[in-house]
XYZ file of C-alpha atoms in Angstrom:
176
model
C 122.613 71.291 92.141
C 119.901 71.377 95.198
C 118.923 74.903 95.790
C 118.490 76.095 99.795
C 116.701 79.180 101.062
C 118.061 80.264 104.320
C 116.017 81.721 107.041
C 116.325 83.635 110.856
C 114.217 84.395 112.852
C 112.595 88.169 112.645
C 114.434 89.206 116.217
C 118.198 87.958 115.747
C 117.986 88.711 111.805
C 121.542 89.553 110.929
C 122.872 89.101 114.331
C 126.454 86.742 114.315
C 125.354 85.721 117.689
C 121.667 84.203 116.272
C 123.934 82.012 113.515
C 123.437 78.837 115.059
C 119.530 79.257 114.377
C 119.715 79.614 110.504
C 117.717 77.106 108.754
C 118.245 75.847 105.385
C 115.172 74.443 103.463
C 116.414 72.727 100.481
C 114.461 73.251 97.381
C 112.715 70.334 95.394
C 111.465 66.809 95.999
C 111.571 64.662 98.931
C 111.285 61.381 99.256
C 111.001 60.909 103.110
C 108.549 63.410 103.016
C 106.489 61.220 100.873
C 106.931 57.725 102.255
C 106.766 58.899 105.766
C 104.071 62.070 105.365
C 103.084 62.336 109.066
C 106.340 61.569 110.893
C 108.208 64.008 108.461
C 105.679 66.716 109.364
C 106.805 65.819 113.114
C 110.066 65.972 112.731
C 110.271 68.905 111.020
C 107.444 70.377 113.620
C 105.003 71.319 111.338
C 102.299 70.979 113.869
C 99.313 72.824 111.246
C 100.304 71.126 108.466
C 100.198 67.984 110.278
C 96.822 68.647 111.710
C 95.575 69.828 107.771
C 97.005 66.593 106.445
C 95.499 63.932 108.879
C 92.172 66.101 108.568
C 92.333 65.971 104.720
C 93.017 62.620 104.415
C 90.905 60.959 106.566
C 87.855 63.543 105.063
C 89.067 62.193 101.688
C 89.459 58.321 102.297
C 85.885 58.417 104.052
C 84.247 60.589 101.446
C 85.661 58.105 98.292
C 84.733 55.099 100.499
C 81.053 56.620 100.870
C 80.876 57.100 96.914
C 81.465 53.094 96.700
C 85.236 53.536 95.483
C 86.608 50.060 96.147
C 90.161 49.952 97.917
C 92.380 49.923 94.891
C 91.725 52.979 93.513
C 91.701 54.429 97.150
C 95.109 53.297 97.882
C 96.349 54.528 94.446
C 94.623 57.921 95.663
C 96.651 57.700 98.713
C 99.951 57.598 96.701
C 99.098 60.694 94.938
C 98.188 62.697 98.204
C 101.923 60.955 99.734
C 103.698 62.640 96.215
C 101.939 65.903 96.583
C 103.313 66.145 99.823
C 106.620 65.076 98.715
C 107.018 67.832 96.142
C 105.681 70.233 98.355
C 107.069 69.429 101.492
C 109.296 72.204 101.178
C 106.983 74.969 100.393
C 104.898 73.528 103.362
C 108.374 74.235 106.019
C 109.056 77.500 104.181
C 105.449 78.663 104.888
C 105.725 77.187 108.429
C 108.643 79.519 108.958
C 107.247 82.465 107.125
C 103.966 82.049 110.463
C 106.651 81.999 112.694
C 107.869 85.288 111.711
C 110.989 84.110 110.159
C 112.455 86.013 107.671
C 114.464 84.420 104.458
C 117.762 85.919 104.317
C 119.058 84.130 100.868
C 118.909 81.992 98.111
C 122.122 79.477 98.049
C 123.191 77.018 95.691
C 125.386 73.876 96.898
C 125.716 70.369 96.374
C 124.426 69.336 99.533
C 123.662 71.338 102.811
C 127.152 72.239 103.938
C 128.099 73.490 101.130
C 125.496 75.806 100.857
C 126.351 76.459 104.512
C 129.323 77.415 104.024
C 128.758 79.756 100.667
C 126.212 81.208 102.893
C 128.495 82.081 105.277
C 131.450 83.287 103.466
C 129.071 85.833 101.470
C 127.262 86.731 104.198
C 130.362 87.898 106.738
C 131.940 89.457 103.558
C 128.629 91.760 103.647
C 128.907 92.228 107.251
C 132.397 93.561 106.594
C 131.428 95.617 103.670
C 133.216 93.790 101.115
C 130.757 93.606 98.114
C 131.234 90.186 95.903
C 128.582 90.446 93.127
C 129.942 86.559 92.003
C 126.703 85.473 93.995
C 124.766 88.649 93.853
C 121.338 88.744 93.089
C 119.887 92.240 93.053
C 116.371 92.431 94.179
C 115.683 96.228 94.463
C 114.254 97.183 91.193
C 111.040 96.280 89.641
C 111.476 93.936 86.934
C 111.900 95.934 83.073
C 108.947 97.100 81.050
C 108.153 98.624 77.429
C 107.086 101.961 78.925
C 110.131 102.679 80.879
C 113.181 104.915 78.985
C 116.424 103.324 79.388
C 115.856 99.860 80.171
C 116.582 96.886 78.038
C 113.042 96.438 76.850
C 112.276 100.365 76.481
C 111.764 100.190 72.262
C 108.862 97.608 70.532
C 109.866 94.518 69.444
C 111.205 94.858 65.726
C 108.167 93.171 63.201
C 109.942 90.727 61.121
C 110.348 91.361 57.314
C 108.128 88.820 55.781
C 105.419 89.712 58.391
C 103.375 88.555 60.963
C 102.539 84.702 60.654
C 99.910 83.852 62.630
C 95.849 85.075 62.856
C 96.731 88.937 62.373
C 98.551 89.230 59.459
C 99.374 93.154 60.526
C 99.559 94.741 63.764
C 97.038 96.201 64.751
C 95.091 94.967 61.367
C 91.517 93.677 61.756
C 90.796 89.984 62.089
């Protein structure tokens, strides 16, 4: 399943009445993105990242034609620029949003954009009523667990199996 982050903008944040500007960037790779680079970019309104790409690739294109790169390989080196920008298309609007001074409220998992819409939106006005669902939960407070730390899963050392250590140190801690 396609994976969205959803984000507001910094002013309306949680506000019902900013809903209609939520904007869900769906996760992965995408194909009009790489056949049509620039006019995806202008859709989309990525104005720097459109400005970056023609810069890059016209810097790039001139500088293999000036090491005597014949137009094959060029061409070929165009269609790996087109599927970088097709996997990273959405990193490219995230970031866009991020310089905008967006804000991303969520993480949402649905078969195609509605549907995460609309899981969005059910857990998010159960949180504005106070209802807490942790079916979709993700809790993003706490650091992540260490060794040094009492009480948390990974507070003891790793048990060292019976036979030994396989591997270049025979021991812990043994020398080499």
């Amino acid at each position: 399943m396609p994976v969205y982050t959803v984000h507001a903008p910094s002013p309306a944040g949680a506000d019902l009445r900013a809903t209609d500007k939520f904007v869900f960037v769906r996760d992965g790779f995408h194909v009009k993105a790489m056949i049509f680079g620039p006019f995806w970019l202008l859709w989309h309104r990525l104005w720097l990242v459109l400005i970056g790409y023609l810069i890059f690739v016209a810097a790039f294109n001139a500088g293999l034609s000036s090491l005597g790169v014949g137009r094959g390989p060029i061409f070929f080196a165009d269609l790996i620029v087109a599927l970088l920008m097709g996997f990273e298309a959405s990193s490219l609007r995230r970031w866009t949003l991020s310089r905008g001074k967006w804000r991303q409220l969520d993480v949402v998992i649905g078969d195609n954009e509605d549907t995460a819409e609309r899981r969005f939106f059910e857990r998010w006005s159960q949180k504005q009523h106070g209802i807490v669902n942790d079916q979709w939960a993700v809790d993003r407070g706490g650091p992540p667990p260490t060794r040094t730390v009492p009480g948390q899963q990974f507070s003891n050392p790793p048990p060292i199996p019976a036979g030994g250590i396989i591997g270049l140190f025979p021991e812990p801690g043994g020398s080499r």
